Each structure stands twice: as C-alpha cells, then as structure tokens.
Short mmCIF file of C-alpha atoms in Angstrom, two decimals:
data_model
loop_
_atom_site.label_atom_id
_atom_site.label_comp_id
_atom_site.label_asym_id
_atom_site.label_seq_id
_atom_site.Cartn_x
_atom_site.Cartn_y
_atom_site.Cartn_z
CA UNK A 1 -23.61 160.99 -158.16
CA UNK A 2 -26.52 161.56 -160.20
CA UNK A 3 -30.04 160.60 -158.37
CA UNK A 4 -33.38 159.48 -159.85
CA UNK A 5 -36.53 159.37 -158.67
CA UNK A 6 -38.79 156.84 -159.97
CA UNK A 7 -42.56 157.68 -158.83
CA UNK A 8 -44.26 154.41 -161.13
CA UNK A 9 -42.48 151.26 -161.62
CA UNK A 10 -44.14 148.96 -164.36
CA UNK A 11 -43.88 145.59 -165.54
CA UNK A 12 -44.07 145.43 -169.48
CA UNK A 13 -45.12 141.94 -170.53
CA UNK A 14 -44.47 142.08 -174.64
CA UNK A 15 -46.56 138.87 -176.46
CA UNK A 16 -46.50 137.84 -179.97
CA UNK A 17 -49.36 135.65 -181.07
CA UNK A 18 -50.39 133.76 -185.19
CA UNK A 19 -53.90 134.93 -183.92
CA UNK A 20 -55.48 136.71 -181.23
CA UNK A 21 -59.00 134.84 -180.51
CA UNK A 22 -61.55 136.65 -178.11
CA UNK A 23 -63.30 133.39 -175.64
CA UNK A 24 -60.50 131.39 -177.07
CA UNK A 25 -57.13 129.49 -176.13
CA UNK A 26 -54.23 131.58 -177.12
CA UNK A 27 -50.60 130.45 -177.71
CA UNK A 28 -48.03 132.71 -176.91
CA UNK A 29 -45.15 132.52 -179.92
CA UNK A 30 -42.74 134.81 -178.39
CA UNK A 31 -42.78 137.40 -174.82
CA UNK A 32 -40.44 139.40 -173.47
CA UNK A 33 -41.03 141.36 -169.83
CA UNK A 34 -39.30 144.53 -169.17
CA UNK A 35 -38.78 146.14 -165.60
CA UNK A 36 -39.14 149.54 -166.78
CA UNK A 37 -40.55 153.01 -165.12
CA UNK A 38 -39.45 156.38 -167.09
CA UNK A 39 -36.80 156.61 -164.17
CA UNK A 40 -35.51 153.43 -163.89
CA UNK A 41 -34.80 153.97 -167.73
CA UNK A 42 -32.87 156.68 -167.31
CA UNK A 43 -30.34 155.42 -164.40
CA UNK A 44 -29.74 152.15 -166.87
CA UNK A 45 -28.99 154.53 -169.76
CA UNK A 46 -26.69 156.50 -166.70
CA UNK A 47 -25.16 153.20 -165.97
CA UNK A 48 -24.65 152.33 -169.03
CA UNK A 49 -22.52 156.01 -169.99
CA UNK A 50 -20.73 154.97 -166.97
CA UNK A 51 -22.33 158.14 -164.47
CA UNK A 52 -22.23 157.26 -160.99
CA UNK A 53 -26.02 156.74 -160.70
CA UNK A 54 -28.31 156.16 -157.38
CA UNK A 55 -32.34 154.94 -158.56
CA UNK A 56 -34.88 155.50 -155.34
CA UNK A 57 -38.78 155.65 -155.81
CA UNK A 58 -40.98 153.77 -154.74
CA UNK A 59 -41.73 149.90 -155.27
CA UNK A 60 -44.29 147.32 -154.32
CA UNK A 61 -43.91 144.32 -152.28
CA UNK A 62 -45.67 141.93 -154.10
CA UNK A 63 -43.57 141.88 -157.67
CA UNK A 64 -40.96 144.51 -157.12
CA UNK A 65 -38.07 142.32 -156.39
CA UNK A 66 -37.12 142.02 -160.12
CA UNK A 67 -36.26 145.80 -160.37
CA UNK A 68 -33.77 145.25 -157.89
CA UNK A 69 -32.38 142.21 -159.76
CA UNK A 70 -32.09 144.47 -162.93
CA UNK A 71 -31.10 147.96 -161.42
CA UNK A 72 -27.36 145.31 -160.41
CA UNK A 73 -27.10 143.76 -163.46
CA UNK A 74 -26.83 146.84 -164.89
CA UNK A 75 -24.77 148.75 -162.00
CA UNK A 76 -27.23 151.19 -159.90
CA UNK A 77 -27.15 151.79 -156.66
CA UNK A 78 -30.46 151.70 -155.25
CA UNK A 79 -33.12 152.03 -152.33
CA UNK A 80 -36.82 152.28 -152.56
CA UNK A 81 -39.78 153.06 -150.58
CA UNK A 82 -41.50 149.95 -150.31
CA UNK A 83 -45.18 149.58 -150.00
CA UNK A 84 -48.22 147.14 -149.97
CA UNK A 85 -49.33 145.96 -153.25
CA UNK A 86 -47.73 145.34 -156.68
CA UNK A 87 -46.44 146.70 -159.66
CA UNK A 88 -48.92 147.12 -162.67
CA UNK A 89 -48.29 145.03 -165.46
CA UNK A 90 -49.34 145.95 -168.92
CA UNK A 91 -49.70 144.04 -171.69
CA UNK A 92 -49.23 143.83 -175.54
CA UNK A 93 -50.22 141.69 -177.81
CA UNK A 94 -49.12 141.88 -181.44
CA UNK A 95 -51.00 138.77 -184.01
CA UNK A 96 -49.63 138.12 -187.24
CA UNK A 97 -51.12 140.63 -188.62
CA UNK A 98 -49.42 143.29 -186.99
CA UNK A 99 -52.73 144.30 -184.76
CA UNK A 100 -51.95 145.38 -181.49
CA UNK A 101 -54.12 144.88 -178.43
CA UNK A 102 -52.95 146.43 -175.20
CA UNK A 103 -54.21 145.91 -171.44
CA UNK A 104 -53.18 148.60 -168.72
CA UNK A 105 -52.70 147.93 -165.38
CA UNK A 106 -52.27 150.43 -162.08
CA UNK A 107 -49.70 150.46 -159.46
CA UNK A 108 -50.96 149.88 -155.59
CA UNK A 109 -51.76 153.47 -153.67
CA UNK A 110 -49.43 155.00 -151.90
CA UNK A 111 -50.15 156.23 -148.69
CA UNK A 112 -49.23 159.82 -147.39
CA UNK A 113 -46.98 158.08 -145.08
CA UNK A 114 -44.90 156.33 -147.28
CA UNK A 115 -44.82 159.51 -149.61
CA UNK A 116 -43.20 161.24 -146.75
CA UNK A 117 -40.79 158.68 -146.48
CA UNK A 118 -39.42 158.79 -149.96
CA UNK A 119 -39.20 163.07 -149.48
CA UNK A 120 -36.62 162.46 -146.67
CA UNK A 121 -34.55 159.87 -148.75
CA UNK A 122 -34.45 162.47 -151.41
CA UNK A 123 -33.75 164.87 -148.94
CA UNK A 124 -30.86 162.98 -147.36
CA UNK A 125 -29.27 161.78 -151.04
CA UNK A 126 -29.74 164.76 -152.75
CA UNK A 127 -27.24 166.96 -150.72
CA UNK A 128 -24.16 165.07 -152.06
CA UNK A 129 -25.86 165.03 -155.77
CA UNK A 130 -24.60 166.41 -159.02
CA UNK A 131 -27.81 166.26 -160.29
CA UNK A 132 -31.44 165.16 -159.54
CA UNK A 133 -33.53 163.70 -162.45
CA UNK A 134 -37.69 163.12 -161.63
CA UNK A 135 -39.72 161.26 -163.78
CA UNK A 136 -42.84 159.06 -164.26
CA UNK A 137 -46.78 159.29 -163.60
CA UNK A 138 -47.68 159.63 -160.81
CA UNK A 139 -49.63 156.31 -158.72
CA UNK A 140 -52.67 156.33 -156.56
CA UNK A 141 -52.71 158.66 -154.00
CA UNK A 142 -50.04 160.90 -154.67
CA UNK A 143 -51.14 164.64 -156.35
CA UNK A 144 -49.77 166.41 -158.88
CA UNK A 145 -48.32 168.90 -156.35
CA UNK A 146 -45.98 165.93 -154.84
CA UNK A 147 -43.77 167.12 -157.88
CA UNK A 148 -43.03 170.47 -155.93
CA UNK A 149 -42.16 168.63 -152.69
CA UNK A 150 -39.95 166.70 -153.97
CA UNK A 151 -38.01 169.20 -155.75
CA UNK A 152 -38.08 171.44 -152.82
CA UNK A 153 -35.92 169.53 -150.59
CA UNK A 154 -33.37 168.84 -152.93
CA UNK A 155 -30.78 172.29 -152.10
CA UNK A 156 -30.87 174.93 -155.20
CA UNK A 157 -27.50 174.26 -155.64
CA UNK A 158 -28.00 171.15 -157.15
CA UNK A 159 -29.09 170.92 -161.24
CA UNK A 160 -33.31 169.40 -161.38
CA UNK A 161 -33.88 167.83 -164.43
CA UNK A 162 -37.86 166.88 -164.97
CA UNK A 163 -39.50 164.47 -167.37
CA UNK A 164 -42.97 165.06 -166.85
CA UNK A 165 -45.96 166.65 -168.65
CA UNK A 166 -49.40 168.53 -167.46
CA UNK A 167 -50.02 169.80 -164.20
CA UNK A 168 -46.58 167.50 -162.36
CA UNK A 169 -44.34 169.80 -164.75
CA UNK A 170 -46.28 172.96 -163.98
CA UNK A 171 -45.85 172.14 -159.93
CA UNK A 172 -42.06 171.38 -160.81
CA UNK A 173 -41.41 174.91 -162.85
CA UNK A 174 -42.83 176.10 -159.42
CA UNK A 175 -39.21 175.16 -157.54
CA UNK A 176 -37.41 176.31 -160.80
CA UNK A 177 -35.84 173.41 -162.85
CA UNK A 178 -32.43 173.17 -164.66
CA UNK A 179 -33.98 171.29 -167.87
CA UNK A 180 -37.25 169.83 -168.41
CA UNK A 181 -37.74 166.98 -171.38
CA UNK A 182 -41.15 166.82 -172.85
CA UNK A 183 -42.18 165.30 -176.25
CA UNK A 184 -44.01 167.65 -178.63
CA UNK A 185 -47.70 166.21 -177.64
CA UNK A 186 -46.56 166.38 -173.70
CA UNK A 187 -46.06 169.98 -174.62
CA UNK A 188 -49.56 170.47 -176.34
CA UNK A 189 -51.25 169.01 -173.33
CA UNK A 190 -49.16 171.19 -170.89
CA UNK A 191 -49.63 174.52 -172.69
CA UNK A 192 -53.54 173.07 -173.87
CA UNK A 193 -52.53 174.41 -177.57
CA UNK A 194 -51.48 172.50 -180.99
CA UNK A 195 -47.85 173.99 -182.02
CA UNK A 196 -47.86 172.89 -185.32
CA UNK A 197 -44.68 174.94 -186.70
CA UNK A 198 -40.79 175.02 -185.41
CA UNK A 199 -41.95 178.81 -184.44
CA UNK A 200 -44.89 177.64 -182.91
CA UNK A 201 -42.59 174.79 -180.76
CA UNK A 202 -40.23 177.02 -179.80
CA UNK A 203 -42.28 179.80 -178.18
CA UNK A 204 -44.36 177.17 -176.05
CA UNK A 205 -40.82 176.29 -175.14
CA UNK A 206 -40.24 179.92 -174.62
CA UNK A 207 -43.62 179.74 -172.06
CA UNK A 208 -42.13 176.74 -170.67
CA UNK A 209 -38.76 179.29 -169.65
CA UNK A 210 -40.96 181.91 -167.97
CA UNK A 211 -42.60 179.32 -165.90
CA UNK A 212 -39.22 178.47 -164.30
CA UNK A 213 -36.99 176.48 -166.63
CA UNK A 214 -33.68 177.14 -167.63
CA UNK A 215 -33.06 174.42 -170.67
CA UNK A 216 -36.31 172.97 -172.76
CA UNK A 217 -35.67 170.15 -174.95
CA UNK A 218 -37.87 169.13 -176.93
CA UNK A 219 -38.52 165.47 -178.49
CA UNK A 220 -39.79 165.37 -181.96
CA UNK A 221 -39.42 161.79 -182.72
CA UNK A 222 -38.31 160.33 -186.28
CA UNK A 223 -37.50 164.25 -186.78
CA UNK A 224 -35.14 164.45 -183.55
CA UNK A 225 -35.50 167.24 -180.50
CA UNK A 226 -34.73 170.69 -180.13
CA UNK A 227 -33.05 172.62 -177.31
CA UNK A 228 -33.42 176.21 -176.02
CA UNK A 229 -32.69 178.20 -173.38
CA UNK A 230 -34.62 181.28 -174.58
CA UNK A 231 -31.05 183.02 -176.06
CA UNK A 232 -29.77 179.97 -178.76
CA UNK A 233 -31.96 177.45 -180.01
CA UNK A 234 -30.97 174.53 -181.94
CA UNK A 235 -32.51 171.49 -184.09
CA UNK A 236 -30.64 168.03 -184.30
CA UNK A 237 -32.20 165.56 -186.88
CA UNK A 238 -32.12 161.55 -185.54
CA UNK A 239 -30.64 159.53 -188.30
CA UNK A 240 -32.34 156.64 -190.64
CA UNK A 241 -32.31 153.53 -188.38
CA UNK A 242 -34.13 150.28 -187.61
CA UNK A 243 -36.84 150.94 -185.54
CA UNK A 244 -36.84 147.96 -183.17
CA UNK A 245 -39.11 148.90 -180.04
CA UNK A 246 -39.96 152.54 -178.84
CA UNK A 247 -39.49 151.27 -175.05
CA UNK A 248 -36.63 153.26 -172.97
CA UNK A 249 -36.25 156.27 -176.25
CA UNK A 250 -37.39 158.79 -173.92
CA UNK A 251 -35.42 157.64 -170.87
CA UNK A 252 -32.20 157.18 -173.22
CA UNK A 253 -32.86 160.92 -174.54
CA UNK A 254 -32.95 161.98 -170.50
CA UNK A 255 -30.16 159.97 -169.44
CA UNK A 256 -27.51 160.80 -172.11
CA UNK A 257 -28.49 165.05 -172.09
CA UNK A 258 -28.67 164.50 -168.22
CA UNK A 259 -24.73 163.29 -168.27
CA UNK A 260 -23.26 165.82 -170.89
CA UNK A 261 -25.79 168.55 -168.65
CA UNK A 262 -23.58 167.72 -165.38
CA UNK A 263 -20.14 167.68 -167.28
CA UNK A 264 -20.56 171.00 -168.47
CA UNK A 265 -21.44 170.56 -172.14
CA UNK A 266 -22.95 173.01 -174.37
CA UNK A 267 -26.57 173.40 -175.28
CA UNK A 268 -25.82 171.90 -178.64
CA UNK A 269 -23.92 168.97 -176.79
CA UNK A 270 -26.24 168.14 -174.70
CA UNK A 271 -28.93 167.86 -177.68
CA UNK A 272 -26.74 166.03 -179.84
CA UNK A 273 -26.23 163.24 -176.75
CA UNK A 274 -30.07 163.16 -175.84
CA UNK A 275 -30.87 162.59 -179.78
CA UNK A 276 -27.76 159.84 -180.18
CA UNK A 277 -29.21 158.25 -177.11
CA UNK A 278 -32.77 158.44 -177.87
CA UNK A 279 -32.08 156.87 -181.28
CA UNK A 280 -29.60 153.99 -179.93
CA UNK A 281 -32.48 152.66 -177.62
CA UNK A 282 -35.11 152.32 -180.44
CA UNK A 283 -32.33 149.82 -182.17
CA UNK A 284 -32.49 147.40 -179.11
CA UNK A 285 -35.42 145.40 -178.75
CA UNK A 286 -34.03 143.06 -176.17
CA UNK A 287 -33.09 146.30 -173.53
CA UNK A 288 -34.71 149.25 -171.91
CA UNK A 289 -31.93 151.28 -172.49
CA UNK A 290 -29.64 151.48 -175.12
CA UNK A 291 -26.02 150.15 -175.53
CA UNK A 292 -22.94 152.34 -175.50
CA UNK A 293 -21.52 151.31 -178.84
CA UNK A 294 -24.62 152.12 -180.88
CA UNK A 295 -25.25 155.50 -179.29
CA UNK A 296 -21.35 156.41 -179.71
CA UNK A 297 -21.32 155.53 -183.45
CA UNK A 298 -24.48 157.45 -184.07
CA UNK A 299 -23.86 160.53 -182.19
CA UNK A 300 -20.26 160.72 -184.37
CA UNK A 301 -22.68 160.93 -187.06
CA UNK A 302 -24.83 163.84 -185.72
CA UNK A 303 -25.15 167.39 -186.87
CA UNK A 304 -27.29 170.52 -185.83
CA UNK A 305 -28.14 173.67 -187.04
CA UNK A 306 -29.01 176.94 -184.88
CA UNK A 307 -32.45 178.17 -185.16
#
C-alpha cells in the first residue's frame, strides 16, 4: 500500500464568462469544480495505475464531504482528520477574451491537537506501507517544521517521497527522503538562486542530495523533468500535445514516478513514467488526474538521454 498525506484540500471552482463586468451581473457560460489538493492528486493518478493507494490528511467539516465522494469513485481508501471549518475555494474566471481573473481562498486552522492526531494515523498506516508520499501547503497553524514530524514517524525502512518546496522540503531533507519532486522555480525559491542552465539545474539538484535526498527530479514543464541521484543523471523531453488544463500535471508526474519508484524501476524508468504521466493529465480537462490509456500511449513514445 502506498500512503499519502494530504496537508491542504481545495475546492477549484473553474468559470467561463462572454464578459467579466466589475459592479455588474455576470452569467456564468460554463464551470467545472475540482476536489483537488497536490495529494489527493496523486492517490487518483495511484488509483488510476492500479497501486493499492490509502489518501489521509486532513479535511474540513463544512465542505469536505465531496473529497470523500471522489477519493471512491476513483478507488482510494481513505481517512482524514477532520476539523472545524471549510475547505478554501478558489476561483477562475476566464472572459472571452482569454483574461483570467483569479480569487484565492484559505483553508480553516488547524489546531495543534488535531495535528497530533493526523501524526499517529501516519504513524499507525505507515508501518505496513511501501511507500509514503507528502505533499501540499501547508494551512493555518501548522509550521513548516510539521514536515519533519511527519516524516519521522513513518519507520526508515519505508521509501518518503516529498512534493514540497522552501523551508517544508528543507525540514523534510532533515529525516532523509527517498525522492523529492520540485518544479524548476520551486527549486529557485528553495536554494534562493536562478539556475538558468541544465548545469546550473543539476548542481542545485546536487545541493538538494547533500541535504538528505536520494533521487531529485526535476519538472521542467513543456521541456519535461530530469532525474539524478548525484551518480547518473538523465533528461526526458514531454512530447507535442494539447494542452487542455495544467490542474493534477504535477500530482500525475508524482504519482506515476512514485509507482515505478516502489516496483523497483530504474532512474530512467521512473523519469520516463513521471514525464508520460505529467503530460497525460494536461490532455484532460474534465479530471484531476490523468487516464491510463493516454499516459500508456505516450510513455511508449518516450525517450531520454544521459546527462
């Protein structure tokens, strides 16, 4: 079983207007809403590979029964840490012109009790893992250093993958993690420093290694990721394709190099599925995550070269 721990839930509401009028009446044309979180993202794209997959986190009271609702449709096991409050809800709105206006929303605080709470579920699931994925921002109340707790009670026998940037991935390479998944500007902000160059990427990954990582992959968009583990480094380029929505690419990349991670594939395997992955969920406007038939057709199509 592979677990993931989903710190921020959020509610995506997606609105298409002819005109977006300030002090006005606006018609909606078209909306979508997406129960989504980083980590909820990546047990779909599990799911959907068909890993055994467990989701825990936390969730609000208020509007958090939907996640539920989706996490079954799509075949997760689940239990959360429930607290007062709701979800945040974020909005965009997209006119006929193609102008996008977004509004951000927060997630409820989470009190030190209920943070304590979700450590001993993680404790208690973890032992029987074959893998532990964290991932999201982090909501009121909880510190940057809550990434360390967690990943010290899961047992160092057990792989930690991270998807987190700043000062939560410095507090996880504290505990030592298996891989960590950051896009190129989450790697700027961690290191504070502009890598402009594939030399320049890979030794901030190289930084990232000394700091307590054993895998760094890194996300480079339209141009695909690259993987090291400090001995062989490789690039994979993504392939031409219709770019429908950028919701759940990140996730999809996590869940699909998390799965070839725990079934023993190579560096250059597990690249090759995180790209494939990553790619198949920007073609699906309609899901989170990506569906299996896209991601297998594109990652037959896949190369990579060794850097």
């Amino acid at each position: 079983m592979i677990l993931t721990v989903c710190l921020s839930p959020s509610i995506d509401v997606n609105m298409e207007v002819d005109s977006l009028g300030v002090g006005k009446a606006n018609k909606i044309k078209r909306k979508k809403t997406y129960y989504t979180g980083n980590a909820i993202n990546i047990a779909i794209g599990l799911a959907h590979l068909n890993a055994n997959v467990f989701a825990t986190g936390f969730m609000y009271e208020d509007n958090g029964t939907q996640f539920e609702h989706e996490l079954h449709r799509a075949g997760v096991s689940y239990r959360f840490v429930w607290n007062k409050g709701r979800v945040g809800e974020n909005y965009k709105i997209v006119d006929r012109r193609s102008m996008l206006t977004e509004i951000s929303d927060t997630n409820s605080e989470i009190t030190a009790e209920k943070q304590k709470e979700l450590l001993t579920l993680i404790s208690q699931y973890s032992e029987s893992c074959e893998a532990v994925v964290v991932s999201g921002a982090l909501p009121k109340g909880v510190k940057a250093d809550y990434y360390n707790k967690i990943l010290s009670v899961v047992p160092h026998s057990v792989p930690r993958i991270v998807d987190a940037d700043g000062e939560c991935l410095l507090q996880a390479l504290k505990c030592g993690v298996k891989l960590v998944k950051p896009n190129l500007d989450e790697l700027e902000k961690t290191l504070k420093k502009k890598l402009t160059s594939i030399e320049d990427i890979l030794s901030g990954c190289r930084e990232i290694l000394s700091m307590g990582s054993e895998i760094v992959l890194v996300s480079l968009g339209k141009q695909g990721a690259i993987i090291t583990d400090g001995i062989s480094s490789y690039h994979c380029k993504s392939i031409n394709v219709a770019k429908n929505s950028t919701l759940g690419a990140g996730g999809g990349m996590v869940a699909a190099a998390t799965y070839a991670l725990v079934r023993g594939g190579s560096l250059s395997e597990i690249l090759r599925c995180g790209v494939a992955a990553g790619t198949a969920a920007i073609t699906s406007p309609e899901d989170i995550s990506f569906a299996k038939s896209k991601y297998e057709e594109i990652l037959s199509s896949l190369s990579f070269e060794e850097l």
